[in-house]
Coordinates of C-alpha atoms in Angstrom, one line a residue:
M1237 CA 5.8 49.4 -61.3
V1238 CA 3.0 47.2 -59.6
V1239 CA 5.1 44.1 -59.9
V1240 CA 8.2 45.8 -58.4
I1241 CA 6.2 47.1 -55.5
A1242 CA 4.6 43.7 -54.9
L1243 CA 8.1 42.0 -54.8
C1244 CA 9.4 44.6 -52.4
S1245 CA 6.4 44.1 -50.1
L1246 CA 6.9 40.3 -50.1
H1247 CA 10.6 40.8 -49.3
S1248 CA 9.8 43.0 -46.4
H1249 CA 7.3 40.6 -45.0
A1250 CA 9.8 37.7 -45.2
A1251 CA 12.3 39.8 -43.4
E1252 CA 9.8 40.6 -40.6
D1253 CA 9.0 36.8 -40.3
S1254 CA 12.6 36.0 -40.1
D1255 CA 13.1 38.6 -37.3
S1256 CA 10.1 37.2 -35.5
R1257 CA 11.5 33.7 -35.6
G1258 CA 14.8 34.9 -34.2
A1259 CA 13.1 36.9 -31.4
L1260 CA 13.5 35.4 -28.0
E1261 CA 11.4 36.1 -25.0
P1262 CA 12.9 35.9 -21.5
L1263 CA 12.0 32.9 -19.5
V1264 CA 10.6 34.1 -16.1
L1265 CA 11.9 32.2 -13.1
D1266 CA 9.3 32.1 -10.4
A1267 CA 9.8 29.7 -7.4
R1268 CA 6.1 29.2 -7.1
H1269 CA 5.9 27.2 -10.3
G1270 CA 8.3 24.4 -9.1
T1271 CA 10.1 23.0 -12.2
I1272 CA 10.3 25.5 -15.0
Q1273 CA 11.1 24.6 -18.6
P1274 CA 10.8 26.3 -22.0
A1275 CA 7.1 26.1 -22.7
H1276 CA 6.8 25.8 -26.5
H1277 CA 9.7 27.1 -28.6
I1278 CA 13.4 27.5 -28.0
A1279 CA 16.2 29.3 -30.0
L1280 CA 18.6 26.8 -31.5
Y1281 CA 21.4 26.6 -34.0
L1282 CA 22.6 23.3 -35.5
E1283 CA 26.2 23.7 -36.5
A1284 CA 28.4 21.4 -38.5
G1285 CA 31.6 20.2 -36.8
A1286 CA 32.7 20.0 -33.2
G1287 CA 31.5 23.5 -32.4
S1288 CA 32.9 27.0 -32.8
P1289 CA 34.2 29.1 -29.8
I1290 CA 31.5 30.7 -27.7
E1291 CA 32.6 34.2 -28.8
T1292 CA 31.8 33.3 -32.4
I1293 CA 28.4 32.0 -31.5
V1294 CA 27.5 35.0 -29.4
A1295 CA 28.4 37.3 -32.3
L1296 CA 26.0 35.6 -34.7
P1297 CA 22.5 35.7 -33.1
S1298 CA 20.9 35.7 -36.5
R1299 CA 21.8 32.0 -36.9
F1300 CA 19.4 31.0 -34.2
S1301 CA 15.9 30.1 -35.1
M1302 CA 12.8 29.1 -33.1
A1303 CA 11.8 25.4 -32.9
P1304 CA 9.6 23.3 -30.6
S1305 CA 11.4 22.5 -27.4
D1306 CA 10.3 18.9 -27.2
Q1307 CA 11.4 17.8 -30.7
A1308 CA 14.3 15.3 -31.4
F1309 CA 17.3 17.1 -32.7
A1310 CA 19.2 15.4 -35.5
L1311 CA 22.5 15.1 -33.7
T1312 CA 25.4 13.0 -34.9
E1313 CA 29.1 12.9 -34.1
A1314 CA 29.7 15.4 -36.9
N1315 CA 27.5 18.3 -35.7
T1316 CA 26.8 20.4 -32.6
L1317 CA 23.5 21.8 -31.2
W1318 CA 23.5 25.3 -29.7
L1319 CA 20.6 26.5 -27.5
R1320 CA 20.1 30.1 -26.4
L1321 CA 18.1 31.1 -23.3
Q1322 CA 17.2 34.4 -21.7
L1323 CA 16.4 34.1 -18.1
Q1324 CA 14.9 36.6 -15.7
R1325 CA 14.0 35.8 -12.1
T1326 CA 11.3 37.5 -10.2
S1327 CA 12.2 39.7 -7.2
P1328 CA 10.7 37.4 -4.5
S1329 CA 12.4 34.3 -5.9
P1330 CA 15.8 33.2 -4.5
S1331 CA 18.9 33.9 -6.5
S1332 CA 20.2 30.3 -6.4
W1333 CA 18.8 28.4 -9.4
T1334 CA 20.0 25.2 -11.2
L1335 CA 19.6 24.0 -14.7
H1336 CA 19.7 20.2 -15.4
V1337 CA 19.3 17.9 -18.3
P1338 CA 17.8 14.5 -17.0
L1339 CA 19.6 12.4 -19.6
P1340 CA 22.3 10.1 -18.1
Y1341 CA 23.4 8.9 -21.5
I1342 CA 24.0 12.2 -23.3
D1343 CA 27.6 12.7 -24.5
S1344 CA 28.3 16.3 -23.6
V1345 CA 26.4 19.3 -22.3
T1346 CA 28.3 22.6 -21.8
L1347 CA 26.7 25.7 -20.2
F1348 CA 28.1 29.1 -21.0
Q1349 CA 27.3 32.1 -18.9
K1350 CA 29.0 35.4 -18.0
D1351 CA 30.9 35.8 -14.7
A1352 CA 31.2 38.9 -12.6
K1353 CA 33.8 40.4 -15.0
G1354 CA 31.6 39.8 -18.1
Q1355 CA 33.7 36.9 -19.4
W1356 CA 32.0 33.8 -20.8
I1357 CA 32.7 30.8 -18.6
G1358 CA 31.8 27.2 -19.7
H1359 CA 31.1 24.2 -17.5
A1360 CA 31.0 20.8 -19.2
A1361 CA 29.2 17.6 -18.1
G1362 CA 28.2 14.4 -19.8
D1363 CA 29.6 10.9 -20.7
V1364 CA 32.8 12.2 -22.3
T1365 CA 33.7 14.2 -19.2
A1366 CA 34.7 12.6 -15.9
V1367 CA 31.9 13.0 -13.4
S1368 CA 34.5 14.1 -10.8
R1369 CA 35.2 17.2 -13.0
W1370 CA 31.6 18.2 -13.3
A1371 CA 30.5 21.5 -11.6
R1372 CA 27.8 19.5 -9.8
P1373 CA 28.6 15.8 -9.8
G1374 CA 25.4 13.7 -10.1
L1375 CA 23.5 11.2 -12.2
Y1376 CA 23.2 13.5 -15.2
P1377 CA 24.4 17.0 -16.3
E1378 CA 23.5 19.7 -13.8
F1379 CA 24.7 23.4 -13.5
E1380 CA 24.4 26.4 -11.2
L1381 CA 23.0 29.6 -12.7
Q1382 CA 24.4 33.0 -11.8
L1383 CA 21.3 35.2 -11.2
A1384 CA 22.4 37.9 -8.8
S1385 CA 19.9 40.4 -10.0
T1386 CA 16.5 40.5 -11.6
E1387 CA 17.8 41.6 -15.0
V1388 CA 17.6 39.4 -18.1
V1389 CA 20.6 37.0 -18.3
E1390 CA 21.5 35.2 -21.5
V1391 CA 23.0 31.7 -21.4
F1392 CA 24.1 29.4 -24.2
I1393 CA 24.0 25.6 -24.0
K1394 CA 26.3 23.4 -26.2
V1395 CA 25.0 19.9 -26.8
R1396 CA 26.8 17.0 -28.5
N1397 CA 25.6 13.4 -28.9
Y1398 CA 26.2 10.5 -31.3
K1399 CA 22.5 10.1 -32.1
A1400 CA 19.3 12.1 -32.4
V1401 CA 17.9 13.1 -29.0
A1402 CA 15.4 15.5 -27.4
V1403 CA 17.0 17.8 -24.8
P1404 CA 14.7 18.4 -21.9
L1405 CA 15.9 21.6 -20.0
K1406 CA 14.7 21.8 -16.4
L1407 CA 15.2 24.8 -14.1
Q1408 CA 14.7 24.7 -10.3
T1409 CA 15.7 26.5 -7.2
A1410 CA 18.7 25.1 -5.4
E1411 CA 16.5 24.0 -2.4
A1412 CA 13.9 22.2 -4.6
R1413 CA 16.7 20.6 -6.7
E1414 CA 18.4 19.2 -3.6
S1415 CA 15.2 17.6 -2.5
Q1416 CA 14.6 16.1 -5.9
R1417 CA 18.2 14.7 -5.9
Q1418 CA 17.6 13.0 -2.5
I1419 CA 14.4 11.4 -3.8
E1420 CA 16.1 10.1 -6.9
F1421 CA 18.9 8.6 -4.8
V1422 CA 16.4 7.0 -2.5
L1423 CA 14.4 5.4 -5.3
I1424 CA 17.5 4.1 -7.0
G1425 CA 18.6 2.8 -3.6
V1426 CA 15.3 1.0 -3.1
V1427 CA 15.6 -0.7 -6.5
L1428 CA 19.3 -1.7 -6.0
G1429 CA 18.6 -2.8 -2.4
T1430 CA 15.8 -5.1 -3.5
L1431 CA 18.1 -6.6 -6.2
L1432 CA 20.8 -7.1 -3.6
M1433 CA 18.2 -8.7 -1.3
V1434 CA 17.3 -11.2 -4.0
L1435 CA 21.0 -11.7 -4.7
G1436 CA 21.7 -12.5 -1.1
N1437 CA 18.8 -15.0 -1.0
C1438 CA 20.1 -16.8 -4.1
C1439 CA 23.7 -16.9 -2.6
I1440 CA 22.3 -18.5 0.6
Q1441 CA 20.4 -21.0 -1.5
Y1442 CA 23.5 -21.8 -3.6
A1443 CA 25.6 -22.2 -0.4
T1444 CA 23.2 -24.7 1.0
S1445 CA 22.2 -26.7 -2.1
K1446 CA 25.3 -26.3 -4.4
N1447 CA 22.8 -26.2 -7.3
A1448 CA 24.2 -24.8 -10.6
I1449 CA 20.7 -23.2 -11.3
E1450 CA 21.1 -20.9 -8.3
A1451 CA 24.4 -19.8 -9.7
Y1452 CA 22.6 -18.8 -12.9
Y1453 CA 20.2 -16.8 -10.9
I1454 CA 23.0 -15.0 -9.1
A1455 CA 24.6 -14.1 -12.4
Y1456 CA 21.3 -12.8 -13.8
I1457 CA 20.5 -10.6 -10.8
T1458 CA 24.1 -9.2 -10.8
I1459 CA 23.7 -8.2 -14.4
S1460 CA 20.3 -6.6 -13.7
A1461 CA 21.8 -4.6 -10.9
C1462 CA 24.6 -3.4 -13.3
V1463 CA 22.0 -2.4 -15.9
V1464 CA 20.2 -0.3 -13.3
C1465 CA 23.5 1.4 -12.3
A1466 CA 24.4 2.0 -15.9
I1467 CA 21.2 3.5 -17.3
T1468 CA 20.5 5.7 -14.2
G1469 CA 24.0 7.2 -14.2
F1470 CA 24.7 5.7 -10.7
A1471 CA 27.8 3.8 -11.9
G1472 CA 29.3 6.8 -13.6
A1473 CA 28.7 8.9 -10.4
F1474 CA 29.9 6.5 -7.8
V1475 CA 31.6 3.4 -9.3
W1476 CA 34.0 5.0 -11.9
P1477 CA 33.6 8.8 -11.6
D1478 CA 37.2 9.4 -12.9
S1479 CA 36.7 7.3 -16.1
P1480 CA 34.6 8.8 -18.8
V1481 CA 35.6 5.9 -21.1
W1482 CA 33.9 3.4 -18.9
T1483 CA 30.9 5.6 -18.4
N1484 CA 30.4 6.0 -22.1
F1485 CA 31.0 2.3 -22.9
A1486 CA 28.9 1.0 -20.0
Y1487 CA 25.7 2.7 -21.2
S1488 CA 25.9 0.8 -24.5
A1489 CA 27.4 -2.5 -23.5
I1490 CA 25.7 -3.4 -20.1
P1491 CA 22.1 -3.0 -21.3
I1492 CA 22.6 -5.2 -24.3
V1493 CA 24.1 -7.9 -22.0
G1494 CA 21.1 -7.4 -19.7
A1495 CA 18.7 -8.0 -22.6
G1496 CA 20.5 -11.2 -23.6
A1497 CA 20.6 -12.4 -20.0
T1498 CA 16.8 -11.7 -19.6
V1499 CA 16.1 -13.8 -22.7
L1500 CA 18.2 -16.7 -21.4
F1501 CA 16.7 -16.4 -17.9
T1502 CA 13.1 -16.3 -19.3
R1503 CA 13.8 -19.4 -21.4
H1504 CA 15.2 -21.3 -18.5
V1505 CA 12.4 -20.4 -16.0
C1506 CA 9.6 -21.1 -18.6
A1507 CA 11.2 -24.5 -19.4
L1508 CA 10.1 -24.5 -23.0
H1509 CA 12.5 -27.2 -24.2
M1510 CA 9.9 -29.9 -23.8
S1511 CA 6.8 -28.3 -25.3
F1512 CA 8.4 -25.9 -27.8
P1513 CA 11.9 -27.2 -28.5
R1514 CA 12.6 -25.2 -31.6
F1515 CA 11.5 -21.9 -30.0
S1516 CA 13.6 -22.8 -26.9
H1517 CA 16.7 -23.3 -29.1
A1518 CA 16.0 -20.1 -30.9
L1519 CA 15.8 -18.2 -27.6
Q1520 CA 19.1 -19.8 -26.5
W1521 CA 20.8 -18.7 -29.7
Y1522 CA 19.3 -15.2 -29.6
G1523 CA 20.3 -14.7 -25.9
W1524 CA 23.9 -15.5 -26.5
L1525 CA 24.0 -13.3 -29.6
C1526 CA 24.4 -10.3 -27.3
L1527 CA 28.1 -11.2 -26.8
P1528 CA 29.1 -10.9 -30.5
L1529 CA 27.1 -7.6 -30.6
L1530 CA 29.4 -6.1 -28.1
M1531 CA 32.2 -6.2 -30.7
L1532 CA 30.2 -3.7 -32.8
C1533 CA 31.1 -1.0 -30.3
A1534 CA 34.8 -1.4 -31.3
M1535 CA 34.3 -2.3 -35.0
L1536 CA 31.6 0.2 -36.1
D1537 CA 30.7 3.8 -35.3
R1538 CA 28.3 4.3 -32.4
T1539 CA 25.4 5.4 -34.6
T1540 CA 25.5 2.2 -36.7
A1541 CA 26.0 0.0 -33.6
S1542 CA 23.1 1.7 -31.9
A1543 CA 20.9 0.7 -34.9
F1544 CA 21.8 -2.9 -34.4
F1545 CA 21.2 -2.6 -30.6
N1546 CA 17.8 -1.2 -31.2
I1547 CA 16.9 -4.2 -33.4
Y1548 CA 18.1 -6.5 -30.7
Y1549 CA 16.1 -4.7 -28.0
A1550 CA 12.9 -4.8 -30.1
V1551 CA 13.1 -8.6 -30.8
A1552 CA 14.1 -9.3 -27.2
G1553 CA 11.1 -7.4 -25.9
V1554 CA 8.8 -9.5 -28.1
V1555 CA 10.3 -12.9 -27.2
V1556 CA 10.4 -12.1 -23.4
I1557 CA 6.6 -11.6 -23.6
A1558 CA 6.0 -14.5 -26.0
A1559 CA 7.8 -17.1 -23.8
P1560 CA 5.7 -16.6 -20.6
L1561 CA 2.6 -16.5 -22.7
L1562 CA 3.4 -19.9 -24.1
A1563 CA 4.2 -21.3 -20.7
W1564 CA 1.0 -19.8 -19.3
R1565 CA -1.0 -21.3 -22.2
R1566 CA 0.2 -24.8 -21.3
G1567 CA -1.0 -24.4 -17.7
D1568 CA 2.3 -23.3 -16.0
V1569 CA 1.6 -20.8 -13.3
V1570 CA 5.2 -19.5 -13.5
G1571 CA 4.4 -18.1 -16.9
K1572 CA 1.7 -15.9 -15.5
W1573 CA 4.0 -14.3 -12.9
L1574 CA 6.8 -13.8 -15.4
L1575 CA 4.4 -12.1 -17.8
F1576 CA 3.4 -9.7 -15.0
A1577 CA 7.1 -9.2 -14.1
Y1578 CA 8.5 -8.6 -17.6
G1579 CA 5.5 -7.2 -19.4
P1580 CA 6.0 -3.5 -18.5
Q1581 CA 9.8 -3.8 -18.8
S1582 CA 9.5 -5.3 -22.3
V1583 CA 7.1 -2.6 -23.4
G1584 CA 9.5 0.0 -22.2
V1585 CA 12.5 -1.6 -24.0
M1586 CA 10.4 -1.8 -27.3
V1587 CA 9.5 1.9 -26.9
V1588 CA 13.2 2.8 -26.5
A1589 CA 13.9 0.8 -29.7
A1590 CA 11.1 2.5 -31.6
Q1591 CA 12.4 5.9 -30.5
G1592 CA 15.9 5.0 -31.8
F1593 CA 14.4 4.5 -35.2
G1594 CA 12.3 7.7 -35.0
L1595 CA 8.9 5.8 -35.0
L1596 CA 7.8 7.4 -31.7
P1597 CA 8.4 10.8 -30.1
P1598 CA 11.5 11.1 -27.9
W1599 CA 10.0 10.7 -24.4
W1600 CA 13.0 10.9 -22.1
Q1601 CA 10.8 9.6 -19.2
V1602 CA 10.8 6.1 -20.8
L1603 CA 14.2 5.2 -19.3
H1604 CA 12.9 6.1 -15.8
G1605 CA 9.9 3.9 -16.5
V1606 CA 12.2 1.0 -17.4
V1607 CA 14.1 1.4 -14.2
L1608 CA 10.8 1.4 -12.2
A1609 CA 9.6 -1.7 -14.1
I1610 CA 12.9 -3.5 -13.2
G1611 CA 12.2 -2.6 -9.5
V1612 CA 8.6 -3.8 -9.7
S1613 CA 9.6 -7.0 -11.4
V1614 CA 12.0 -8.0 -8.7
P1615 CA 9.4 -9.3 -6.1
L1616 CA 7.4 -10.9 -8.9
M1617 CA 10.5 -12.6 -10.3
L1618 CA 11.4 -13.8 -6.8
H1619 CA 8.0 -15.4 -6.5
A1620 CA 8.4 -17.0 -9.9
L1621 CA 11.8 -18.4 -8.8
H1622 CA 10.2 -19.8 -5.6
L1623 CA 7.5 -21.5 -7.7
R1624 CA 10.0 -23.0 -10.1
A1625 CA 12.3 -24.1 -7.2
R1626 CA 9.4 -25.7 -5.4
A1627 CA 8.3 -27.5 -8.6
R1628 CA 11.9 -28.7 -9.1
H1629 CA 12.2 -30.0 -5.5
E1630 CA 8.9 -31.8 -5.8
A1631 CA 10.1 -33.5 -9.0
E1632 CA 13.3 -34.4 -7.3
D1633 CA 11.4 -35.9 -4.4
R1634 CA 9.2 -37.9 -6.7
V1635 CA 12.3 -39.2 -8.5
N1636 CA 14.0 -40.1 -5.1
A1637 CA 10.8 -41.8 -4.0
L1638 CA 10.6 -44.1 -7.0
G1639 CA 12.4 -46.8 -5.1
T1640 CA 9.9 -46.7 -2.2
Q1641 CA 6.6 -45.5 -3.8
D1642 CA 4.4 -46.8 -6.6
A1643 CA 4.6 -44.5 -9.6
L1644 CA 0.8 -44.7 -10.3
T1645 CA -0.8 -44.6 -6.8
G1646 CA 1.9 -43.1 -4.7
L1647 CA 1.6 -45.9 -2.1
L1648 CA 4.5 -47.9 -0.9
V1649 CA 5.9 -50.6 -3.1
K1650 CA 5.6 -54.2 -2.1
P1651 CA 9.0 -54.9 -0.6
V1652 CA 8.8 -51.8 1.6
F1653 CA 5.3 -52.5 2.7
L1654 CA 6.2 -56.1 3.6
N1655 CA 9.1 -54.8 5.7
L1656 CA 6.6 -52.6 7.6
V1657 CA 4.3 -55.6 8.1
Q1658 CA 7.1 -57.6 9.6
R1659 CA 7.9 -54.7 12.0
A1660 CA 4.3 -54.4 13.0
I1661 CA 4.1 -58.2 13.8
K1662 CA 7.3 -58.1 15.8
R1663 CA 6.1 -55.0 17.7
A1664 CA 2.8 -56.7 18.4
Q1665 CA 4.6 -59.8 19.7
R1666 CA 7.0 -57.7 21.9
D1667 CA 4.7 -54.9 23.2
Q1668 CA 1.3 -56.5 22.6
E1669 CA 0.1 -53.3 20.9
P1670 CA -3.3 -53.7 19.1
A1671 CA -3.1 -53.5 15.3
A1672 CA -4.5 -55.1 12.2
I1673 CA -3.2 -56.1 8.8
V1674 CA -5.7 -55.7 6.0
L1675 CA -5.5 -56.8 2.3
V1676 CA -7.9 -55.0 0.0
E1677 CA -8.6 -56.1 -3.6
V1678 CA -10.6 -54.2 -6.3
V1679 CA -12.4 -57.2 -7.7
N1680 CA -13.8 -55.7 -10.9
H1681 CA -10.5 -54.1 -12.0
G1682 CA -9.9 -56.7 -14.7
R1683 CA -13.4 -56.4 -16.1
L1684 CA -13.1 -52.5 -16.1
K1685 CA -9.8 -52.8 -18.0
Q1686 CA -11.3 -55.2 -20.5
L1687 CA -14.4 -53.0 -21.1
Y1688 CA -13.1 -49.5 -21.0
G1689 CA -9.3 -49.8 -21.6
E1690 CA -6.1 -49.2 -19.6
A1691 CA -6.7 -45.4 -19.0
V1692 CA -10.0 -45.9 -17.3
A1693 CA -8.7 -48.8 -15.3
E1694 CA -5.8 -46.7 -14.0
Q1695 CA -8.2 -43.9 -13.1
C1696 CA -10.3 -46.4 -11.2
L1697 CA -7.3 -47.5 -9.2
L1698 CA -6.5 -43.9 -8.4
R1699 CA -10.1 -43.4 -7.2
A1700 CA -9.7 -46.6 -5.1
V1701 CA -6.6 -45.2 -3.5
V1702 CA -8.5 -42.0 -2.6
K1703 CA -11.1 -44.0 -0.9
L1704 CA -8.4 -46.0 1.0
H1705 CA -7.0 -42.8 2.4
R1706 CA -10.4 -41.9 3.8
V1707 CA -10.2 -44.9 6.3
L1708 CA -6.4 -44.5 6.9
R1709 CA -4.8 -42.2 9.5
D1710 CA -1.5 -40.4 8.8
V1711 CA 0.4 -43.0 10.9
D1712 CA -1.1 -46.0 9.0
P1713 CA 1.2 -47.2 6.2
A1714 CA -0.4 -48.6 2.9
G1715 CA 1.2 -50.2 -0.1
R1716 CA 0.4 -51.6 -3.5
V1717 CA 0.9 -55.4 -3.3
S1718 CA -0.2 -56.3 -6.8
A1719 CA -2.0 -54.7 -9.8
A1720 CA -5.3 -54.3 -8.0
R1721 CA -4.4 -55.3 -4.4
F1722 CA -3.5 -52.9 -1.6
G1723 CA -2.2 -53.6 1.9
M1724 CA -2.7 -51.6 5.1
V1725 CA -1.4 -51.7 8.6
L1726 CA -3.9 -50.2 11.0
E1727 CA -2.4 -49.3 14.3
G1728 CA -4.5 -49.1 17.4
V1729 CA -7.4 -51.2 16.2
S1730 CA -8.2 -53.6 19.0
T1731 CA -11.6 -55.1 18.1
R1732 CA -13.1 -56.7 15.0
Q1733 CA -16.2 -54.5 15.3
A1734 CA -14.1 -51.3 15.0
L1735 CA -12.2 -52.6 12.0
S1736 CA -15.4 -53.9 10.4
E1737 CA -17.0 -50.5 10.6
R1738 CA -14.1 -48.8 8.8
M1739 CA -14.1 -51.5 6.1
V1740 CA -17.9 -51.3 5.6
S1741 CA -17.4 -47.5 5.1
L1742 CA -14.8 -48.3 2.4
I1743 CA -16.9 -50.8 0.6
A1744 CA -19.9 -48.5 0.7
S1745 CA -17.9 -45.6 -0.8
G1746 CA -16.8 -47.9 -3.6
L1747 CA -20.4 -48.6 -4.6
I1748 CA -20.9 -44.9 -5.3
P1749 CA -20.5 -44.3 -9.1
L1750 CA -17.2 -42.6 -9.9
P1751 CA -17.7 -39.0 -11.2
Q1752 CA -16.8 -37.9 -14.7
L1753 CA -17.0 -41.5 -16.0
K1754 CA -19.7 -42.5 -18.5
P1755 CA -21.2 -45.0 -18.3
E1756 CA -21.4 -45.1 -14.5
V1757 CA -18.6 -47.2 -12.9
S1758 CA -18.4 -48.4 -9.3
L1759 CA -15.7 -50.2 -7.4
Q1760 CA -16.1 -53.6 -5.7
F1761 CA -13.8 -54.2 -2.7
H1762 CA -13.0 -57.6 -1.1
I1763 CA -11.2 -57.4 2.2
A1764 CA -9.1 -59.9 4.2
C1765 CA -8.0 -59.0 7.7
V1766 CA -6.0 -60.4 10.6
M1767 CA -6.0 -59.0 14.2
L1768 CA -2.6 -59.0 15.8
N1769 CA -4.0 -58.7 19.3
E1770 CA -5.7 -62.1 18.9
S1771 CA -2.6 -64.0 18.0
V1772 CA 0.6 -63.1 16.3
P1773 CA 1.0 -64.7 12.8
N1774 CA 4.2 -65.7 11.1
P1775 CA 5.4 -62.6 9.1
D1776 CA 6.7 -64.9 6.3
T1777 CA 3.3 -66.5 5.6
V1778 CA 0.7 -64.0 6.7
M1779 CA 0.5 -62.2 3.2
G1780 CA 0.1 -65.6 1.5
L1781 CA -2.7 -66.6 3.9
L1782 CA -4.5 -63.3 3.4
S1783 CA -4.2 -63.7 -0.4
D1784 CA -5.7 -67.2 -0.2
L1785 CA -8.5 -65.9 1.9
L1786 CA -9.3 -63.3 -0.7
A1787 CA -9.3 -65.9 -3.4
D1788 CA -11.9 -67.9 -1.5
I1789 CA -14.4 -65.0 -1.6
A1790 CA -16.9 -65.3 -4.4
P1791 CA -17.2 -62.3 -6.8
K1792 CA -20.8 -61.7 -5.7
S1793 CA -20.4 -62.7 -2.1
R1794 CA -22.5 -61.0 0.5
R1795 CA -19.7 -61.3 3.0
P1796 CA -16.8 -59.3 1.4
I1797 CA -15.0 -58.9 4.7
R1798 CA -13.2 -62.0 6.1
F1799 CA -11.0 -62.5 9.1
L1800 CA -8.1 -64.9 9.1
E1801 CA -8.7 -67.6 11.8
H1802 CA -6.2 -70.4 11.3
F1803 CA -2.5 -69.5 10.8
D1804 CA 0.9 -70.3 12.1
T1805 CA 1.7 -68.2 15.1
M1806 CA 5.0 -66.8 16.3
P1807 CA 6.6 -68.3 19.4
A1808 CA 6.1 -66.2 22.6
S1809 CA 8.9 -64.0 23.4
D1810 CA 11.2 -64.8 26.3
R1811 CA 10.4 -63.0 29.5
S1812 CA 13.9 -61.6 29.7
D1813 CA 13.5 -60.1 26.3
S1814 CA 10.0 -58.8 26.3
G1815 CA 9.5 -58.0 29.9
F1816 CA 6.0 -59.8 30.0
D1817 CA 4.9 -62.8 31.9
A1818 CA 3.9 -65.9 29.8
E1819 CA 0.8 -66.5 31.9
R1820 CA -0.2 -62.9 31.5
T1821 CA 0.1 -63.1 27.7
A1822 CA -2.0 -66.3 27.7
S1823 CA -4.7 -64.7 29.8
F1824 CA -4.7 -61.7 27.5
L1825 CA -5.2 -63.8 24.4
A1826 CA -7.9 -65.9 26.0
T1827 CA -9.9 -62.8 26.8
T1828 CA -9.5 -61.2 23.4
V1829 CA -10.2 -64.1 21.1
Q1830 CA -13.9 -64.1 20.0
P1831 CA -16.1 -66.9 18.8
S1832 CA -15.8 -68.0 15.2
H1833 CA -19.3 -66.8 14.3
A1834 CA -18.1 -63.2 15.0
M1835 CA -15.1 -63.5 12.7
T1836 CA -16.9 -62.3 9.5
Q1837 CA -18.9 -59.2 8.7
Q1838 CA -22.0 -59.7 6.5
L1839 CA -23.3 -56.7 4.6
P1840 CA -27.1 -56.3 4.3
G1841 CA -28.7 -56.9 1.0

């Protein structure tokens, strides 16, 4: 008897627990609370198959059980999820309410509620239904609720999807919902407008430069804009509202192409083929792998294809972060900006992939975060593009200047400099403009090369060029005549005293030990000069005469600055050609030529 009574008692408690799980409390709709959603638990029923008629579901309330509202429901193409809600609005609240599910990628959501005659009416929305046929066309499923009175109203929601998903139910007044819709459209418009702005800039650059790289940028930004349109539901609402097939296909196909394009774009901008060739080839192979993956949409079921897509997203998120890190590590500033641009976006994509495998809770806000990350990455990406374009143009300028500039020092090569010397001499003959031609030699360059090696000798030459630029103006050309000899044309120098002061400053700066070199190393300069306002030398022989003058200076001479005194002069220009009188020219030369004892500069000590 005791055992029988105990078993009956357990059975009655189990029945009471079952009734309590099936009990459903009305959800109070109060406009003061803004967005309202089921707080903790919701009544649901997971049915096998495509779903029974609504009359059958209504007649079997015992099949519904209570479950957390934020959990992921194990949906597949072979089952259907039913949700049951009881709604009751407060008397001060307006009667116009809306229910929306902020998931642009969900297959189908159908709301069943009774009309004025007591008949169950269903309104469908989702990817498998054309947006133009929705009760309220928009970015994601949205419905109007019939709450004419303050009595409890029961509604049923039928949900179908090809993979597990959490179903966030949001209830708002019609006025609040309209404001939220406008904000959503403005934010999407800002992101798309920014992308179009960058796209227009790249189109202008391509039209002016005809560079194939700009065409790659145009293709990448176009794909990024398509990804934003697809995952936000913008394309389904405004581009192809009458084609549910395209809406359903675009959400799976376009993001995978966007992930592959991002991998290829990151590889190209980071320029890893020189430092990390194997990793660069792997990125190229992985980026183009997105195209064969598109065939999975037609060959496999959507659930299996989604698993492959999640694997691709996870790996793409990792490599898109790894590539800028490697570029930044080698000192490329473009890698830093790309890391800032793609870091949040890659994290969001990896979270989506982890949710697809059930490793993380189903946060539906992650997709909105990815769209926001794409919008934030646009200006950073544009800055990275400008940095890379500027570096590319500088490299092209250096390549184009190889015929006129010395590769080591950046000074003019000897033929170009000699041409400028000839022009300066002819200009001095014609216009009698004061100028000077100077030949500078680093005397101890050979010894430095012998003692410390080629690298230190080249660094000393670079330091010598830096010191030369300190006595040069922007209009004064300079060139590398030989290994350790440099030539300069100094415009506007009319006296030997002024030129000597500048050359003494150069020699003194060379005696200062070079920084970051152990043991201490200094540079010894010997200088040969000719003043074009004293007399005009022959341009064919002037450089040889200056070289001979440098050769006559002893290594430890206390007079390292010498002026050329005896040389072949150019014939005076004809008056009809030059516009100057011969007597006036002779008078000018007589007044400017100084005694021979003033033709050298002696350094103290």
